[in-house]
Amino acid sequence: LSSGAVVSAKPHLSVLSPAQADDIWEEIEQITNEQFKYALLGVGEGGWQLFNEDGEMKMYRREEEKDGLVVDPLKAQHCVRGFTAHEMCNYFFSPDVRMEWEFTVDHMKVIEKLRDDTMVFHQVHKRIWPAAQRDALFWSHIRKGDESANKENNASAGSCDEKLVPVNSWIVCNHSVEVPPVPLGKCLRVILTISLTCQTFVDAAVANLPADQISRDQVTTKITYCATVNPGGWAPASVLRAVYKREYPKFLKRFTQYVKEQTETKPILW
Ligand code: 16C
């Protein structure tokens, strides 16, 4: 763990009523499906502007404001060799490793574990002067993508090498909740919808081999990271856009590198 990090990965007692849990499940189903489709739409339509490019990594945004606050949606695409969609999504979802790669968080806690694949997190983020400190309360859900999406997106490896064959896809979706209630303290609460959608491809030359005969350097994952974050209260637009511009590329580069290092000596998790 990074020094000074306070992590609590163990939830306390279940604090959601059955009715609240039902509402969350309904929302999880709807938002996760929506985010999956939204990610696979790519950036061809929707007025996306490229604002950062670094090798295969491309970041797009749309300038948007709501009630005078900057809420620019972001869509980032990346293509990385050496690990699978399942591996990337597991590391993004797991509270046990979050503080090893997530440097915008001061401390986090699992508030509720609804199931192994679904938790409610509370995170207090680092403060950016002169704005007030932010926290976030959100459900996080991991699941395997619809098989048909792999076939439909056969041609959409995008900037990845054309001679790739789709294998599977995974998504982690994070979305703000209001329950169970967590006091604000000194923070303003951001409202977020963030998804990480990953598609595993293998080199066409090995596509017919059994999985255990395929090596890491024959595996490519196409990553689509989508984020819409409402800052939840006043912050200067110039500061916000500067933070976006700096933090998103930093996060995606650091996180993909982290997953590469973590997986390189382990058996492949398809
Ligand atoms: O998706 C990411 N991480 C996930 C696991 O933590 C999760 C995160 C959600 C929180 C995203 C926004 C929280 C507000 C951050 C406040 C600023 C921290 C910067 C500290 C710099 C030292 O889905 C990866 C997240 C990647 C980074 C996101 C940066 C977004 C900036 C949004 C600005 C909001 C208000 C800031 C007020 C000045």
PDB file of N, CA, C and O and ligand atoms in Angstrom, residues 92 98 101-102 104-105 123 125-126 128 131 134 138 174 190 192 194 225 229 231 235 240 243-244 246-248 251, ligand 1:
ATOM      1  N   PHE A  92      -9.358  -3.143 -11.538  1.00  0.00           N
ATOM      2  CA  PHE A  92     -10.073  -1.866 -11.395  1.00  0.00           C
ATOM      3  C   PHE A  92     -11.153  -1.967 -10.318  1.00  0.00           C
ATOM      4  O   PHE A  92     -11.422  -1.016  -9.594  1.00  0.00           O
ATOM      5  N   ARG A  98      -6.846  -1.260  -4.699  1.00  0.00           N
ATOM      6  CA  ARG A  98      -7.118   0.092  -5.227  1.00  0.00           C
ATOM      7  C   ARG A  98      -6.055   1.108  -4.841  1.00  0.00           C
ATOM      8  O   ARG A  98      -5.633   1.925  -5.652  1.00  0.00           O
ATOM      9  N   TRP A 101      -2.810   1.684  -7.018  1.00  0.00           N
ATOM     10  CA  TRP A 101      -2.749   2.399  -8.303  1.00  0.00           C
ATOM     11  C   TRP A 101      -3.529   3.707  -8.308  1.00  0.00           C
ATOM     12  O   TRP A 101      -3.297   4.545  -9.171  1.00  0.00           O
ATOM     13  N   GLU A 102      -4.447   3.885  -7.342  1.00  0.00           N
ATOM     14  CA  GLU A 102      -5.342   5.041  -7.365  1.00  0.00           C
ATOM     15  C   GLU A 102      -4.752   6.144  -6.478  1.00  0.00           C
ATOM     16  O   GLU A 102      -4.859   6.086  -5.257  1.00  0.00           O
ATOM     17  N   THR A 104      -5.531   9.416  -6.514  1.00  0.00           N
ATOM     18  CA  THR A 104      -6.355  10.598  -6.220  1.00  0.00           C
ATOM     19  C   THR A 104      -7.136  10.389  -4.923  1.00  0.00           C
ATOM     20  O   THR A 104      -7.843  11.283  -4.484  1.00  0.00           O
ATOM     21  N   VAL A 105      -7.007   9.198  -4.333  1.00  0.00           N
ATOM     22  CA  VAL A 105      -7.797   8.875  -3.143  1.00  0.00           C
ATOM     23  C   VAL A 105      -6.975   9.030  -1.858  1.00  0.00           C
ATOM     24  O   VAL A 105      -5.854   8.544  -1.780  1.00  0.00           O
ATOM     25  N   GLN A 123     -15.317   7.042  -0.964  1.00  0.00           N
ATOM     26  CA  GLN A 123     -13.923   7.473  -1.146  1.00  0.00           C
ATOM     27  C   GLN A 123     -13.793   8.956  -0.828  1.00  0.00           C
ATOM     28  O   GLN A 123     -14.600   9.766  -1.282  1.00  0.00           O
ATOM     29  N   HIS A 125     -11.343  11.964  -1.652  1.00  0.00           N
ATOM     30  CA  HIS A 125     -10.261  12.250  -2.605  1.00  0.00           C
ATOM     31  C   HIS A 125      -9.335  13.346  -2.085  1.00  0.00           C
ATOM     32  O   HIS A 125      -9.693  14.095  -1.177  1.00  0.00           O
ATOM     33  N   LYS A 126      -8.157  13.395  -2.706  1.00  0.00           N
ATOM     34  CA  LYS A 126      -7.205  14.427  -2.313  1.00  0.00           C
ATOM     35  C   LYS A 126      -7.780  15.801  -2.630  1.00  0.00           C
ATOM     36  O   LYS A 126      -8.505  15.950  -3.603  1.00  0.00           O
ATOM     37  N   ILE A 128      -7.810  19.583  -3.940  1.00  0.00           N
ATOM     38  CA  ILE A 128      -7.068  20.435  -4.874  1.00  0.00           C
ATOM     39  C   ILE A 128      -7.349  21.882  -4.510  1.00  0.00           C
ATOM     40  O   ILE A 128      -8.488  22.344  -4.597  1.00  0.00           O
ATOM     41  N   ALA A 131     -10.071  24.619  -4.311  1.00  0.00           N
ATOM     42  CA  ALA A 131     -11.423  24.056  -4.212  1.00  0.00           C
ATOM     43  C   ALA A 131     -11.577  23.236  -2.935  1.00  0.00           C
ATOM     44  O   ALA A 131     -10.586  22.802  -2.341  1.00  0.00           O
ATOM     45  N   ARG A 134     -13.272  16.765  -2.114  1.00  0.00           N
ATOM     46  CA  ARG A 134     -14.406  16.010  -2.650  1.00  0.00           C
ATOM     47  C   ARG A 134     -14.436  14.599  -2.098  1.00  0.00           C
ATOM     48  O   ARG A 134     -13.365  13.986  -1.897  1.00  0.00           O
ATOM     49  N   PHE A 138     -20.519   5.513  -4.241  1.00  0.00           N
ATOM     50  CA  PHE A 138     -20.996   4.914  -5.499  1.00  0.00           C
ATOM     51  C   PHE A 138     -21.032   3.390  -5.422  1.00  0.00           C
ATOM     52  O   PHE A 138     -20.255   2.786  -4.681  1.00  0.00           O
ATOM     53  N   ASN A 174     -19.208   2.156 -12.331  1.00  0.00           N
ATOM     54  CA  ASN A 174     -19.323   2.859 -11.042  1.00  0.00           C
ATOM     55  C   ASN A 174     -20.355   3.969 -11.201  1.00  0.00           C
ATOM     56  O   ASN A 174     -20.282   4.740 -12.165  1.00  0.00           O
ATOM     57  N   VAL A 190     -18.989  14.542  -5.195  1.00  0.00           N
ATOM     58  CA  VAL A 190     -19.077  14.486  -6.654  1.00  0.00           C
ATOM     59  C   VAL A 190     -20.144  13.465  -7.044  1.00  0.00           C
ATOM     60  O   VAL A 190     -20.437  12.544  -6.284  1.00  0.00           O
ATOM     61  N   LEU A 192     -20.963  10.863 -10.019  1.00  0.00           N
ATOM     62  CA  LEU A 192     -20.209  10.279 -11.118  1.00  0.00           C
ATOM     63  C   LEU A 192     -20.878   9.076 -11.769  1.00  0.00           C
ATOM     64  O   LEU A 192     -21.643   8.358 -11.135  1.00  0.00           O
ATOM     65  N   ILE A 194     -18.912   6.268 -14.113  1.00  0.00           N
ATOM     66  CA  ILE A 194     -17.617   5.915 -14.697  1.00  0.00           C
ATOM     67  C   ILE A 194     -17.650   4.450 -15.100  1.00  0.00           C
ATOM     68  O   ILE A 194     -18.127   3.601 -14.342  1.00  0.00           O
ATOM     69  N   TYR A 225     -12.559   3.801 -21.511  1.00  0.00           N
ATOM     70  CA  TYR A 225     -12.856   4.345 -20.183  1.00  0.00           C
ATOM     71  C   TYR A 225     -13.749   5.568 -20.381  1.00  0.00           C
ATOM     72  O   TYR A 225     -13.389   6.471 -21.138  1.00  0.00           O
ATOM     73  N   VAL A 229     -18.208  13.266 -14.501  1.00  0.00           N
ATOM     74  CA  VAL A 229     -18.110  13.623 -13.084  1.00  0.00           C
ATOM     75  C   VAL A 229     -18.632  15.049 -12.898  1.00  0.00           C
ATOM     76  O   VAL A 229     -18.114  15.993 -13.499  1.00  0.00           O
ATOM     77  N   PRO A 231     -18.789  17.991 -10.366  1.00  0.00           N
ATOM     78  CA  PRO A 231     -17.991  18.295  -9.162  1.00  0.00           C
ATOM     79  C   PRO A 231     -18.817  18.539  -7.903  1.00  0.00           C
ATOM     80  O   PRO A 231     -18.247  18.643  -6.814  1.00  0.00           O
ATOM     81  N   ALA A 235     -16.294  25.020  -8.179  1.00  0.00           N
ATOM     82  CA  ALA A 235     -14.849  24.902  -8.401  1.00  0.00           C
ATOM     83  C   ALA A 235     -14.590  25.679  -9.679  1.00  0.00           C
ATOM     84  O   ALA A 235     -15.393  25.600 -10.619  1.00  0.00           O
ATOM     85  N   LEU A 240     -10.816  22.990 -12.845  1.00  0.00           N
ATOM     86  CA  LEU A 240     -11.405  21.693 -13.164  1.00  0.00           C
ATOM     87  C   LEU A 240     -10.863  21.112 -14.465  1.00  0.00           C
ATOM     88  O   LEU A 240     -10.452  19.955 -14.512  1.00  0.00           O
ATOM     89  N   VAL A 243      -7.374  19.978 -14.115  1.00  0.00           N
ATOM     90  CA  VAL A 243      -7.275  18.722 -13.351  1.00  0.00           C
ATOM     91  C   VAL A 243      -7.629  17.537 -14.255  1.00  0.00           C
ATOM     92  O   VAL A 243      -6.932  16.516 -14.279  1.00  0.00           O
ATOM     93  N   TYR A 244      -8.713  17.686 -14.999  1.00  0.00           N
ATOM     94  CA  TYR A 244      -9.127  16.631 -15.951  1.00  0.00           C
ATOM     95  C   TYR A 244      -7.977  16.280 -16.889  1.00  0.00           C
ATOM     96  O   TYR A 244      -7.639  15.127 -17.079  1.00  0.00           O
ATOM     97  N   ARG A 246      -4.873  16.716 -16.727  1.00  0.00           N
ATOM     98  CA  ARG A 246      -3.679  16.124 -16.126  1.00  0.00           C
ATOM     99  C   ARG A 246      -3.971  14.741 -15.557  1.00  0.00           C
ATOM    100  O   ARG A 246      -3.215  13.804 -15.759  1.00  0.00           O
ATOM    101  N   GLU A 247      -5.106  14.610 -14.837  1.00  0.00           N
ATOM    102  CA  GLU A 247      -5.345  13.391 -14.057  1.00  0.00           C
ATOM    103  C   GLU A 247      -5.797  12.180 -14.877  1.00  0.00           C
ATOM    104  O   GLU A 247      -5.413  11.060 -14.576  1.00  0.00           O
ATOM    105  N   TYR A 248      -6.641  12.387 -15.895  1.00  0.00           N
ATOM    106  CA  TYR A 248      -7.137  11.223 -16.636  1.00  0.00           C
ATOM    107  C   TYR A 248      -6.014  10.492 -17.394  1.00  0.00           C
ATOM    108  O   TYR A 248      -5.896   9.270 -17.282  1.00  0.00           O
ATOM    109  N   PHE A 251      -3.838   8.720 -14.864  1.00  0.00           N
ATOM    110  CA  PHE A 251      -4.495   7.525 -14.332  1.00  0.00           C
ATOM    111  C   PHE A 251      -4.415   6.364 -15.316  1.00  0.00           C
ATOM    112  O   PHE A 251      -4.001   5.256 -14.972  1.00  0.00           O
TER     113      PHE A 251
HETATM  114  O1  16C B   1     -11.966   5.840 -12.246  1.00  0.00           O
HETATM  115  C1  16C B   1     -11.050   6.036 -11.460  1.00  0.00           C
HETATM  116  N1  16C B   1     -11.055   5.554 -10.225  1.00  0.00           N
HETATM  117  C2  16C B   1     -12.118   4.755  -9.669  1.00  0.00           C
HETATM  118  C3  16C B   1     -11.672   4.175  -8.357  1.00  0.00           C
HETATM  119  O2  16C B   1     -11.272   5.144  -7.470  1.00  0.00           O
HETATM  120  C4  16C B   1     -13.412   5.525  -9.503  1.00  0.00           C
HETATM  121  C5  16C B   1     -13.157   6.942  -9.130  1.00  0.00           C
HETATM  122  C6  16C B   1     -13.971   7.885  -9.043  1.00  0.00           C
HETATM  123  C7  16C B   1     -13.732   9.274  -8.598  1.00  0.00           C
HETATM  124  C8  16C B   1     -13.484  10.237  -9.677  1.00  0.00           C
HETATM  125  C9  16C B   1     -13.523  11.706  -9.327  1.00  0.00           C
HETATM  126  C10 16C B   1     -13.297  12.117  -7.954  1.00  0.00           C
HETATM  127  C11 16C B   1     -12.968  13.547  -7.719  1.00  0.00           C
HETATM  128  C12 16C B   1     -11.527  13.713  -7.573  1.00  0.00           C
HETATM  129  C13 16C B   1     -11.047  14.906  -6.938  1.00  0.00           C
HETATM  130  C14 16C B   1      -9.732  15.310  -7.456  1.00  0.00           C
HETATM  131  C15 16C B   1      -8.617  14.398  -7.173  1.00  0.00           C
HETATM  132  C16 16C B   1      -7.354  14.776  -7.874  1.00  0.00           C
HETATM  133  C17 16C B   1      -6.182  14.665  -6.984  1.00  0.00           C
HETATM  134  C18 16C B   1      -4.916  14.969  -7.657  1.00  0.00           C
HETATM  135  C19 16C B   1      -3.729  14.793  -6.789  1.00  0.00           C
HETATM  136  O3  16C B   1     -14.144   5.394 -10.681  1.00  0.00           O
HETATM  137  C20 16C B   1      -9.836   6.864 -11.866  1.00  0.00           C
HETATM  138  C21 16C B   1     -10.078   8.302 -11.636  1.00  0.00           C
HETATM  139  C22 16C B   1      -9.069   9.130 -12.373  1.00  0.00           C
HETATM  140  C23 16C B   1      -8.906  10.558 -11.976  1.00  0.00           C
HETATM  141  C24 16C B   1     -10.100  11.382 -12.052  1.00  0.00           C
HETATM  142  C25 16C B   1      -9.870  12.826 -11.913  1.00  0.00           C
HETATM  143  C26 16C B   1     -11.204  13.484 -12.111  1.00  0.00           C
HETATM  144  C27 16C B   1     -11.243  14.906 -11.782  1.00  0.00           C
HETATM  145  C28 16C B   1     -12.642  15.336 -11.452  1.00  0.00           C
HETATM  146  C29 16C B   1     -12.653  16.643 -10.756  1.00  0.00           C
HETATM  147  C30 16C B   1     -13.776  16.743  -9.776  1.00  0.00           C
HETATM  148  C31 16C B   1     -13.716  17.864  -8.799  1.00  0.00           C
HETATM  149  C32 16C B   1     -12.380  18.362  -8.390  1.00  0.00           C
HETATM  150  C33 16C B   1     -12.454  19.610  -7.605  1.00  0.00           C
HETATM  151  C34 16C B   1     -11.330  20.547  -7.875  1.00  0.00           C
END
